[in-house]
Structure formats: structure tokens, C-alpha cells
Short mmCIF file of C-alpha atoms and ligand atoms in Angstrom, two decimals:
data_model
loop_
_atom_site.label_atom_id
_atom_site.label_comp_id
_atom_site.label_asym_id
_atom_site.label_seq_id
_atom_site.Cartn_x
_atom_site.Cartn_y
_atom_site.Cartn_z
CA MET A 1337 -12.68 116.65 23.51
CA GLN A 1338 -16.17 116.63 22.05
CA VAL A 1339 -18.12 113.47 22.56
CA ILE A 1340 -20.39 112.68 19.60
CA LYS A 1341 -23.28 110.40 20.37
CA ASP A 1342 -23.44 107.43 18.02
CA PRO A 1343 -27.13 106.76 17.32
CA THR A 1344 -26.43 103.11 16.52
CA VAL A 1345 -25.03 102.45 20.00
CA GLN A 1346 -27.88 101.75 22.32
CA ALA A 1347 -27.76 102.69 25.94
CA ILE A 1348 -27.84 99.76 28.37
CA LYS A 1349 -31.30 98.32 27.94
CA ASN A 1350 -33.66 98.42 30.87
CA ASP A 1351 -35.42 95.15 31.60
CA VAL A 1352 -37.92 96.78 33.94
CA GLU A 1353 -39.16 100.28 34.21
CA ILE A 1354 -41.66 101.81 36.58
CA LYS A 1355 -42.84 105.26 35.64
CA GLY A 1356 -44.61 107.59 38.07
CA ALA A 1357 -46.22 104.98 40.34
CA PHE A 1358 -48.59 106.09 43.08
CA LYS A 1359 -50.55 103.76 45.37
CA GLN A 1360 -52.77 104.57 48.25
CA TYR A 1361 -54.77 102.38 50.71
CA GLY A 1362 -57.44 104.68 52.29
CA SER A 1363 -55.46 107.67 53.47
CA ASN A 1364 -52.18 105.71 53.63
CA ILE A 1365 -49.93 106.72 50.69
CA VAL A 1366 -47.89 103.62 50.11
CA LEU A 1367 -46.06 104.57 46.85
CA ASN A 1368 -45.51 108.25 46.43
CA GLY A 1369 -44.10 108.69 42.96
CA ILE A 1370 -41.80 105.74 42.15
CA ASP A 1371 -39.61 105.94 39.05
CA LEU A 1372 -37.25 103.00 38.67
CA GLU A 1373 -35.09 101.46 35.96
CA VAL A 1374 -33.63 97.95 36.28
CA LYS A 1375 -30.79 97.15 33.89
CA GLN A 1376 -30.48 93.94 31.95
CA GLY A 1377 -28.69 91.23 33.98
CA GLU A 1378 -28.27 93.17 37.15
CA LEU A 1379 -29.11 92.21 40.69
CA LEU A 1380 -30.98 95.20 42.15
CA THR A 1381 -32.13 95.35 45.76
CA LEU A 1382 -34.98 97.32 47.23
CA LEU A 1383 -33.85 98.19 50.74
CA GLY A 1384 -35.76 100.08 53.44
CA PRO A 1385 -37.46 99.78 56.73
CA SER A 1386 -40.57 97.65 57.20
CA GLY A 1387 -43.63 99.31 55.64
CA CYS A 1388 -41.75 101.59 53.25
CA GLY A 1389 -43.31 100.04 50.14
CA LYS A 1390 -40.79 97.41 48.97
CA SER A 1391 -43.24 94.50 48.57
CA THR A 1392 -45.82 96.83 46.99
CA THR A 1393 -43.20 97.85 44.37
CA LEU A 1394 -42.26 94.18 43.70
CA ASN A 1395 -45.96 93.22 43.45
CA LEU A 1396 -46.47 95.97 40.91
CA ILE A 1397 -43.71 94.50 38.77
CA ALA A 1398 -45.09 90.96 39.29
CA GLY A 1399 -48.59 92.12 38.38
CA PHE A 1400 -50.28 91.05 41.68
CA LEU A 1401 -51.17 94.67 42.14
CA GLU A 1402 -51.98 97.67 39.97
CA ALA A 1403 -50.91 101.15 40.89
CA ASP A 1404 -53.49 104.00 41.12
CA GLU A 1405 -51.28 105.87 38.71
CA GLY A 1406 -48.20 104.96 36.71
CA ASP A 1407 -47.06 102.21 34.40
CA VAL A 1408 -44.78 99.20 34.41
CA TYR A 1409 -42.65 98.07 31.45
CA ILE A 1410 -40.89 94.75 31.03
CA LYS A 1411 -38.36 94.46 28.24
CA GLY A 1412 -39.71 97.72 26.76
CA LYS A 1413 -43.27 96.48 26.67
CA LYS A 1414 -46.02 98.10 28.73
CA VAL A 1415 -47.46 95.44 31.03
CA THR A 1416 -49.53 97.53 33.36
CA LYS A 1417 -52.69 95.51 32.48
CA VAL A 1418 -50.96 92.17 31.82
CA PRO A 1419 -51.75 89.45 34.40
CA PRO A 1420 -48.87 87.90 36.44
CA TYR A 1421 -48.85 84.50 34.63
CA LYS A 1422 -48.22 86.26 31.33
CA ARG A 1423 -45.31 88.32 32.60
CA ASP A 1424 -42.78 85.43 32.55
CA LEU A 1425 -41.43 85.80 36.06
CA GLY A 1426 -39.95 83.66 38.72
CA MET A 1427 -40.88 84.60 42.31
CA VAL A 1428 -39.58 83.59 45.72
CA PHE A 1429 -41.17 84.70 48.96
CA GLN A 1430 -40.08 84.76 52.61
CA SER A 1431 -42.06 81.68 53.49
CA TYR A 1432 -41.13 78.69 51.42
CA SER A 1433 -44.57 78.27 49.85
CA LEU A 1434 -43.74 74.77 48.50
CA PHE A 1435 -46.58 72.30 48.12
CA PRO A 1436 -46.19 70.04 51.22
CA HIS A 1437 -47.82 66.95 49.59
CA MET A 1438 -45.51 67.09 46.55
CA THR A 1439 -41.88 65.90 46.25
CA VAL A 1440 -39.12 68.23 45.20
CA TYR A 1441 -39.46 66.95 41.65
CA GLU A 1442 -43.22 67.47 41.63
CA ASN A 1443 -42.90 70.97 43.09
CA LEU A 1444 -40.52 71.92 40.29
CA ASP A 1445 -42.55 70.13 37.67
CA PHE A 1446 -45.69 72.08 38.66
CA GLY A 1447 -44.72 75.24 36.90
CA LEU A 1448 -43.50 73.41 33.86
CA LYS A 1449 -46.75 71.50 33.42
CA LEU A 1450 -48.53 74.75 32.73
CA ARG A 1451 -46.05 75.44 29.95
CA LYS A 1452 -46.49 72.21 28.05
CA ILE A 1453 -42.83 71.19 27.89
CA GLU A 1454 -41.79 67.64 26.84
CA LYS A 1455 -40.90 65.18 29.60
CA SER A 1456 -37.21 64.77 28.51
CA GLU A 1457 -36.72 68.53 28.41
CA LYS A 1458 -38.46 68.89 31.80
CA ASP A 1459 -36.19 66.25 33.37
CA ARG A 1460 -33.14 68.01 31.90
CA ARG A 1461 -34.19 71.37 33.23
CA ILE A 1462 -35.06 70.09 36.70
CA ALA A 1463 -31.77 68.16 37.03
CA ARG A 1464 -29.81 71.18 35.85
CA THR A 1465 -31.55 73.64 38.17
CA LEU A 1466 -31.11 71.35 41.17
CA GLU A 1467 -27.46 71.00 40.29
CA LEU A 1468 -27.12 74.81 40.26
CA VAL A 1469 -28.16 75.01 43.90
CA ARG A 1470 -26.30 71.81 44.87
CA MET A 1471 -29.45 69.87 45.55
CA SER A 1472 -29.01 67.00 43.03
CA GLY A 1473 -30.30 63.63 44.23
CA LEU A 1474 -32.99 65.10 46.48
CA GLU A 1475 -35.78 64.99 43.79
CA ASP A 1476 -37.90 62.43 45.76
CA ARG A 1477 -37.86 64.16 49.11
CA TYR A 1478 -40.87 65.91 50.54
CA PRO A 1479 -40.58 69.49 51.92
CA ARG A 1480 -40.89 68.16 55.54
CA GLU A 1481 -37.76 66.06 54.91
CA LEU A 1482 -35.68 69.11 54.08
CA SER A 1483 -33.99 71.79 56.25
CA GLY A 1484 -35.13 75.37 56.04
CA GLY A 1485 -32.20 76.30 53.85
CA GLN A 1486 -32.82 73.34 51.49
CA ARG A 1487 -36.50 74.30 51.22
CA GLN A 1488 -35.67 77.82 50.25
CA ARG A 1489 -33.21 76.42 47.66
CA VAL A 1490 -36.07 74.40 46.16
CA ALA A 1491 -38.27 77.57 46.13
CA ILE A 1492 -35.47 79.29 44.21
CA CYS A 1493 -35.24 76.28 41.86
CA ARG A 1494 -38.97 76.40 41.26
CA ALA A 1495 -38.68 80.09 40.27
CA LEU A 1496 -35.73 79.42 37.98
CA VAL A 1497 -36.80 76.22 36.30
CA VAL A 1498 -39.28 78.00 34.05
CA GLU A 1499 -36.31 80.08 32.77
CA PRO A 1500 -38.01 83.39 33.56
CA LYS A 1501 -37.22 86.79 32.13
CA LEU A 1502 -37.09 88.20 35.61
CA LEU A 1503 -36.44 86.83 39.01
CA LEU A 1504 -38.21 88.52 41.93
CA LEU A 1505 -37.28 87.69 45.51
CA ASP A 1506 -39.14 89.12 48.49
CA GLU A 1507 -37.07 88.75 51.68
CA PRO A 1508 -36.14 85.14 50.75
CA LEU A 1509 -33.60 84.80 53.55
CA SER A 1510 -35.49 86.33 56.45
CA ASN A 1511 -36.65 83.02 57.88
CA LEU A 1512 -33.18 81.59 58.04
CA ASP A 1513 -30.57 81.82 60.81
CA ALA A 1514 -27.62 84.17 60.37
CA LYS A 1515 -25.08 81.65 59.08
CA LEU A 1516 -27.48 80.11 56.56
CA ARG A 1517 -28.63 83.54 55.49
CA HIS A 1518 -25.11 84.47 54.66
CA GLU A 1519 -24.43 81.18 52.81
CA LEU A 1520 -27.61 81.24 50.73
CA GLY A 1521 -27.19 84.91 50.00
CA ALA A 1522 -23.73 84.22 48.51
CA GLU A 1523 -25.24 81.36 46.58
CA ILE A 1524 -28.00 83.52 45.15
CA LYS A 1525 -25.39 86.04 44.05
CA ARG A 1526 -23.28 83.40 42.36
CA LEU A 1527 -26.26 81.76 40.71
CA GLN A 1528 -27.61 85.12 39.50
CA LYS A 1529 -24.30 85.96 37.83
CA GLU A 1530 -24.04 82.45 36.33
CA ILE A 1531 -27.53 82.54 34.76
CA GLY A 1532 -27.50 86.27 34.15
CA VAL A 1533 -31.21 86.62 34.92
CA THR A 1534 -32.29 90.19 35.80
CA THR A 1535 -33.08 90.01 39.50
CA ILE A 1536 -34.93 92.29 41.97
CA PHE A 1537 -34.26 91.35 45.58
CA VAL A 1538 -36.25 92.86 48.48
CA THR A 1539 -34.68 93.09 51.90
CA HIS A 1540 -34.72 95.27 55.07
CA ASP A 1541 -31.20 94.12 55.96
CA GLN A 1542 -28.55 96.66 54.90
CA GLN A 1543 -25.66 94.19 55.08
CA GLU A 1544 -27.51 91.77 52.79
CA ALA A 1545 -28.22 94.58 50.34
CA LEU A 1546 -24.62 95.87 50.36
CA SER A 1547 -23.07 92.46 49.96
CA LEU A 1548 -25.33 91.03 47.21
CA SER A 1549 -26.27 93.89 44.93
CA ASP A 1550 -24.96 95.49 41.80
CA ARG A 1551 -27.15 98.45 42.73
CA VAL A 1552 -29.22 99.29 45.79
CA VAL A 1553 -32.46 101.25 45.86
CA VAL A 1554 -33.00 102.81 49.26
CA MET A 1555 -36.71 103.41 49.95
CA ASN A 1556 -38.39 105.44 52.70
CA GLN A 1557 -42.10 106.12 53.17
CA GLY A 1558 -43.10 105.25 49.61
CA LYS A 1559 -40.27 107.20 47.96
CA ILE A 1560 -36.89 106.33 46.54
CA GLU A 1561 -34.11 108.10 48.48
CA GLN A 1562 -31.14 106.93 46.45
CA VAL A 1563 -30.20 104.43 43.70
CA SER A 1564 -26.52 103.64 43.57
CA THR A 1565 -23.79 100.98 43.87
CA PRO A 1566 -23.24 99.59 47.41
CA THR A 1567 -20.04 101.60 47.86
CA THR A 1568 -21.61 104.87 46.85
CA ILE A 1569 -24.61 104.23 49.09
CA TYR A 1570 -22.30 103.62 52.04
CA ASN A 1571 -19.69 106.28 51.43
CA HIS A 1572 -21.66 109.01 49.62
CA PRO A 1573 -25.23 108.79 51.00
CA ARG A 1574 -27.37 111.50 49.50
CA SER A 1575 -29.56 111.98 52.55
CA GLU A 1576 -29.42 111.75 56.33
CA PHE A 1577 -31.94 108.89 56.12
CA VAL A 1578 -29.75 106.81 53.88
CA TYR A 1579 -26.67 107.50 56.04
CA GLN A 1580 -28.46 106.45 59.25
CA PHE A 1581 -30.21 103.45 57.74
CA ILE A 1582 -27.11 101.96 56.13
CA GLY A 1583 -24.65 101.87 59.05
CA LYS A 1584 -23.72 102.91 62.50
CA SER A 1585 -22.84 106.51 63.21
CA ASN A 1586 -21.81 109.13 65.79
CA SER A 1587 -23.26 112.62 65.56
CA PHE A 1588 -22.36 116.08 66.77
CA GLU A 1589 -24.34 119.34 66.65
CA GLY A 1590 -22.52 122.55 65.78
CA THR A 1591 -22.39 125.89 63.98
CA ILE A 1592 -20.53 126.75 60.78
CA MET A 1593 -17.63 129.13 61.46
CA ALA A 1594 -16.04 129.36 57.99
CA VAL A 1595 -15.59 127.67 54.63
CA GLU A 1596 -11.96 127.49 53.55
CA ASN A 1597 -9.90 125.32 51.22
CA ARG A 1598 -12.89 123.19 50.31
CA GLU A 1599 -13.51 122.39 53.96
CA ILE A 1600 -16.25 123.58 56.27
CA ALA A 1601 -15.08 124.48 59.78
CA VAL A 1602 -17.76 123.76 62.35
CA LYS A 1603 -17.66 124.82 65.97
CA VAL A 1604 -18.74 121.91 68.27
CA ASN A 1605 -18.59 122.89 71.93
CA ASN A 1606 -15.23 124.59 72.13
CA ASP A 1607 -13.58 122.54 69.33
CA ILE A 1608 -13.47 122.95 65.54
CA MET A 1609 -14.40 119.97 63.37
CA ARG A 1610 -13.57 120.07 59.66
CA VAL A 1611 -15.75 118.49 56.97
CA ASN A 1612 -15.00 118.12 53.26
CA ILE A 1613 -17.25 120.43 51.26
CA ASP A 1614 -18.36 117.50 49.01
CA ASN A 1615 -19.80 115.68 52.04
CA ILE A 1616 -23.00 117.61 52.47
CA MET A 1617 -26.14 115.50 52.66
CA GLY A 1618 -29.72 116.53 52.04
CA ASP A 1619 -31.20 119.07 49.64
CA ASP A 1620 -29.77 122.20 51.20
CA HIS A 1621 -26.09 122.59 50.12
CA SER A 1622 -25.71 126.22 51.09
CA CYS A 1623 -23.07 127.07 53.73
CA HIS A 1624 -22.88 130.29 55.68
CA SER A 1625 -21.17 131.05 58.95
CA GLY A 1626 -23.67 130.83 61.77
CA ASP A 1627 -25.69 128.01 60.10
CA ALA A 1628 -26.68 125.20 62.47
CA VAL A 1629 -25.52 121.77 61.27
CA LYS A 1630 -25.34 118.16 62.30
CA LEU A 1631 -22.11 116.24 61.70
CA TYR A 1632 -21.69 112.47 61.36
CA ILE A 1633 -18.78 110.13 61.56
CA ARG A 1634 -18.85 106.28 61.34
CA PRO A 1635 -17.28 104.23 64.12
CA GLU A 1636 -14.68 102.60 61.84
CA LYS A 1637 -13.46 105.93 60.55
CA ILE A 1638 -12.25 107.09 64.00
CA GLN A 1639 -8.66 106.40 65.05
CA ILE A 1640 -7.53 106.27 68.68
CA PHE A 1641 -4.11 107.67 69.74
CA SER A 1642 -2.44 107.27 73.08
CA LYS A 1643 -0.59 110.59 72.91
CA ALA A 1644 -1.40 114.14 71.86
CA THR A 1645 1.92 114.19 69.98
CA ALA A 1646 1.01 111.28 67.72
CA SER A 1647 2.62 111.47 64.33
CA GLN A 1648 0.36 111.63 61.28
CA LYS A 1649 -2.54 112.89 63.28
CA PRO A 1650 -5.66 113.75 61.26
CA SER A 1651 -6.85 117.33 61.20
CA ASN A 1652 -9.83 116.49 63.42
CA PHE A 1653 -8.17 115.52 66.70
CA TYR A 1654 -9.67 115.66 70.19
CA LYS A 1655 -9.27 114.51 73.77
CA ALA A 1656 -11.62 111.69 75.01
CA ASN A 1657 -11.96 109.09 77.71
CA ILE A 1658 -12.39 105.37 77.23
CA SER A 1659 -15.55 104.26 78.98
CA GLN A 1660 -15.87 100.68 77.75
CA LEU A 1661 -14.03 98.06 75.65
CA ASN A 1662 -16.05 95.27 74.09
CA TYR A 1663 -14.18 92.40 72.43
CA LEU A 1664 -15.99 91.03 69.37
CA GLY A 1665 -13.53 88.37 68.18
CA THR A 1666 -12.33 89.96 64.92
CA SER A 1667 -12.72 93.56 66.17
CA TRP A 1668 -13.27 95.75 69.20
CA ASP A 1669 -16.08 98.12 69.98
CA ILE A 1670 -14.77 100.98 72.09
CA ASP A 1671 -17.00 103.57 73.76
CA VAL A 1672 -15.43 106.91 74.54
CA MET A 1673 -16.76 109.88 76.45
CA MET A 1674 -16.40 113.31 74.92
CA TYR A 1675 -18.33 116.51 75.81
CA GLY A 1676 -20.25 114.34 78.37
CA GLU A 1677 -21.63 112.14 75.58
CA SER A 1678 -20.73 108.55 74.61
CA TYR A 1679 -19.33 107.81 71.10
CA GLN A 1680 -18.58 104.47 69.45
CA ILE A 1681 -15.36 103.44 67.74
CA LEU A 1682 -14.71 100.20 65.87
CA THR A 1683 -11.09 99.08 65.70
CA TYR A 1684 -9.20 95.88 64.74
CA ALA A 1685 -6.25 96.36 67.07
CA ILE A 1686 -5.87 97.88 70.49
CA ASP A 1687 -3.04 99.17 72.59
CA SER A 1688 -2.55 97.36 75.87
CA SER A 1689 -2.70 100.74 77.68
CA TRP A 1690 -6.26 101.38 76.51
CA GLN A 1691 -8.41 100.61 79.52
CA GLN A 1692 -11.59 101.93 81.03
CA GLY A 1693 -11.07 105.52 82.23
CA LYS A 1694 -7.88 106.06 80.21
CA GLU A 1695 -7.50 109.45 78.57
CA VAL A 1696 -6.84 109.14 74.85
CA TYR A 1697 -7.04 111.21 71.68
CA ILE A 1698 -9.38 110.40 68.87
CA GLY A 1699 -9.18 111.65 65.30
CA TRP A 1700 -10.54 111.36 61.79
CA ASN A 1701 -10.24 112.92 58.37
CA PRO A 1702 -12.52 115.70 57.09
CA SER A 1703 -13.17 113.52 54.02
CA ASP A 1704 -14.83 110.90 56.31
CA MET A 1705 -17.17 113.24 58.10
CA MET A 1706 -20.64 114.03 56.74
CA LEU A 1707 -22.72 117.21 57.28
CA VAL A 1708 -26.41 118.00 57.11
CA LYS A 1709 -28.01 121.43 57.51
CA LYS A 1710 -30.48 121.78 60.44
N1 ADP B 1144 -53.55 95.24 50.95
C1 ADP B 1144 -53.24 96.25 51.71
N2 ADP B 1144 -54.21 96.99 52.33
C2 ADP B 1144 -53.89 98.08 53.12
N3 ADP B 1144 -52.65 98.48 53.36
C3 ADP B 1144 -51.63 97.80 52.79
C4 ADP B 1144 -51.89 96.64 51.94
N4 ADP B 1144 -50.71 96.16 51.53
C5 ADP B 1144 -49.73 96.96 52.09
N5 ADP B 1144 -50.28 97.92 52.87
C6 ADP B 1144 -49.54 98.99 53.60
O1 ADP B 1144 -48.67 99.55 52.69
C7 ADP B 1144 -47.44 99.91 53.31
C8 ADP B 1144 -46.29 99.32 52.55
O2 ADP B 1144 -46.33 97.96 52.63
P1 ADP B 1144 -45.27 96.97 52.00
O3 ADP B 1144 -45.01 97.36 50.59
O4 ADP B 1144 -45.67 95.56 52.27
O5 ADP B 1144 -43.98 97.37 52.86
P2 ADP B 1144 -42.55 96.62 52.95
O6 ADP B 1144 -42.54 95.46 52.02
O7 ADP B 1144 -41.55 97.67 52.62
O8 ADP B 1144 -42.44 96.21 54.37
C9 ADP B 1144 -47.59 99.47 54.75
O9 ADP B 1144 -47.96 100.54 55.51
C10 ADP B 1144 -48.68 98.42 54.71
O10 ADP B 1144 -49.36 98.39 55.92
MG1 MG B 1145 -42.37 93.38 52.46
#
């Protein structure tokens, strides 16, 4: 069937675009050719290790910084030279940055004052925004009278109360403990969907990125490695860097023996491991026998079997020895020895016979294994 493009149907509008951004401090190249499109109403995260250029990218969008090369567009309008206060943004930073001598109400009122909004409208907006983050009734408290989580809720309120075109959050949960981080993260996600404000969220925490985002941008050394949905980022990483950054993994080194039936057979020690031909990471997708490769498998994709005669055994199936069992409450971490190396397995149920030193069989599907050329 031929698909005819209807010129009256617009593609999804991008709320933010960065085109060809480069930024350098001395000899340190901080942004090395960033092209990014943020869709209307989405929650996009910038994810990557410390120093990879996430805050720099966010500050470019906010207007706190200008790139050496490249342009920024907001709602289709070039804003490269437009100062931050004219960009209509709400921003939240890692530290709460509330005014300590002002009450919650006064902190929220501060941004509105600059916008010359009538008192009744201001009160309505402040009440409504506080209600959104379940902080109603705390208008008269000072920041010191609030918990860390409450203060960060006020910071989020202050960003939202001006009804910005864009919400920018730079590691807003990093100063909170794990439980609160999870709670407030879920709250930001709910709030963002409720208001529908286009949001860019910076984090170095892969779980936070996967759980909150519509799409994730994985950055490394001033470059974008991949932009995709959380499931694609986790299950179909485009590069070895993305694979390793996003989750735990076990690796094997080997040599390609053959390519048959859309599977690559790799010799690892004296065994053969099979990998789906679609699971090649990196730029080099060529496969010839004799090529050196590295194989990866995630701990939760490995199954353990007590017997070699297990029914429904996957086509990658090997002998191993249990070296350690760690109980984690909802799951188990099991370390096994194979080829003199230790490998990790994550499982939700164990067999009572699995004990330290026990010989077992481990297996996984070729579709779960990833390959990269060396
Ligand atoms: N004002 C500055 N002067 C010099 N170097 C800077 C400046 N701001 C950031 N950098 C450097 O740029 C790189 C990227 O920083 P940043 O964007 O803050 O990283 P991230 O937010 O991903 O941790 C780092 O190497 C950092 O040291
Ligand atoms: Mg940063």
C-alpha cells in the first residue's frame, strides 16, 4: 500500500530544538555536536554520567549559557540570543534554592510579582499549585520548617506557578533519600501528565530515567548516544556504552564461528554461544568467522537449572557452579563460577538444592544476548 503524505497533517510539534550545539571550556569539549528535539507535552530525560554535559545542555535551553556554535528553538522560535527571563520557563535545581526568609506563599508569589498578576488570580494559582503537590495549608511556613521533600515540592511549585511553557529540572531528587526520591519522582511524573507541560529532566540515575520518562536521551562525553523510549533503551541499546550504563551485565569474549538462521554462533572457551543477528551493538555490524567479539547477557535473563536434562532448555546452556547466594527480600542475587570467572544472576525463586558449591546449569535465549565487535 502506498502511503500518501497529507500536507495538512502536521508532524508532532517540537517544543524545543537544539541544532548543532558545540561548547568548549579551554581545551575541554563539553558539547560535541548536540542535536535534540523535544516533543510537545513529553517528559524527556537527559541521562548520563557526571560531567557528560547534561546541565550544560539544560542551561543552553534555559538561556543561562550560549553555545559556541548552534541554535536553540522554543516553540519554533529561535531563542539563541533571548535572555532566560524572556523564555517563559520554570526551573528546579538539585538544591532547593528557596528564599529562607520568605514563607512558602512569599516564595511562590515572588515569580508572580514580576509578571504583574492580580492578587485574586495569584491566590488562586498559588492555592491550586500547592494542592497539586499536596501541600495545601502550608502557605505560612518558612523553608526551615519544612522537610527536604516538602522544600523540593515548594521549589517545583515555584517553577509551575508561573504556568511556564517548559519545565526544566536539574537533578531535583539527588538530595533526597531513596524512599523520598522514589515518591517525589512518581509525583513529578503524575503532575507532569496532569498539567501536560513539556518537561526536560536531568539525572545520572538510570532507574529514575527509565521509570519517569516518555523518552530518554543517553549522553556520553558531550555527545548523544541514543534517544528512545525506556524499553528500547534497556532492551535494544545502540551502543556498548548505553548497554553498560543502563543496567547490570555479564560479559564473555569470543570468536565468531558462523552465521546461520539469523543467529551468530560464537566460540567462547570450548562452548558455543548463540546471539540473535539483530542484537549487534555499535557501528560495525559486519560478521565474519574469525572476528573477535564481546558478548553480554543481563543477570535477570539467565535461568538456572538443577539438571542437564531440564525440559525447555534454552539454546545457550552451560555447566556452572554456585559460588554465593545473596537474599535481597524480593529477589536473589546468585553468583556462579564458569570458565574460572564469576557471573551474576538475578532470580525471584530458588530451588532448595541450590547451595554454595552446587553444580548447576545456566541458560538463556539468543534473543537476550547482545554482541559488539572488538
Ligand atoms: N563554567 C565552566 N567552566 C569550565 N568548565 C565547565 C563549566 N561548566 C561545566 N564545565 C565542565 O563541562 C563538563 C560538563 O559539565 P556539566 O554539563 O555540568 O555535566 P553534567 O551535568 O552532565 O554532570 C564538565 O567537564 C565540567 O567540568
Ligand atoms: Mg549536572
